[in-house]
């Protein structure tokens, strides 16, 4: 796997001090964030987030409830 570590990007989502947040993107790779932890001389994957997971975490939960309500009450919705 190839990717870039971009220091300073997304400063509001810092991993715990013993973890590393590795952001992966590329021409043929969907943007994703990998949280890695160094244990016994080995990097272990703690968490993997793809772009959809990241967007859902950044949007307020009530926004999804509003969209669901609009979808359910819409006359065109397949009930």
XYZ file of C-alpha atoms in Angstrom, residues 18-78:
61
model
C 0.788 6.480 21.402
C -1.091 6.228 18.074
C -0.418 7.516 14.574
C -3.100 8.867 12.225
C -2.099 7.915 8.667
C -4.133 9.528 5.883
C -4.141 7.603 2.611
C -5.234 8.964 -0.749
C -4.275 8.492 -4.332
C -5.430 8.205 -7.890
C -6.740 4.657 -7.488
C -7.314 4.687 -3.709
C -10.325 6.064 -1.873
C -9.398 8.576 0.840
C -9.125 6.807 4.180
C -7.688 7.370 7.615
C -5.831 4.584 9.395
C -5.133 4.787 13.112
C -2.033 2.768 13.905
C -0.512 1.845 17.257
C 3.083 0.803 17.854
C 3.245 -2.344 20.050
C 6.288 -4.581 20.532
C 8.112 -3.193 17.474
C 5.052 -3.768 15.237
C 2.514 -1.251 13.906
C -1.033 -2.537 14.512
C -4.172 -1.234 12.827
C -6.518 0.160 15.490
C -9.179 1.780 13.301
C -9.904 2.320 9.606
C -12.270 5.028 8.359
C -13.227 5.540 4.733
C -14.526 8.848 3.401
C -18.173 7.939 4.133
C -17.379 7.157 7.781
C -15.513 10.448 8.121
C -18.357 12.485 6.617
C -20.924 10.830 8.873
C -18.806 11.536 11.949
C -18.459 15.206 11.003
C -22.158 15.833 10.317
C -24.537 16.340 13.251
C -26.764 13.325 13.921
C -29.930 15.438 13.843
C -29.215 16.178 10.182
C -29.627 12.479 9.355
C -32.920 12.431 11.300
C -34.174 15.417 9.269
C -33.261 13.701 6.001
C -35.004 10.488 7.138
C -38.113 12.460 8.115
C -38.219 14.245 4.754
C -37.723 10.935 2.924
C -40.486 9.165 4.890
C -43.013 11.994 4.560
C -42.282 12.622 0.891
C -45.167 11.587 -1.401
C -42.642 9.939 -3.722
C -40.989 7.766 -1.089
C -41.361 3.980 -1.547
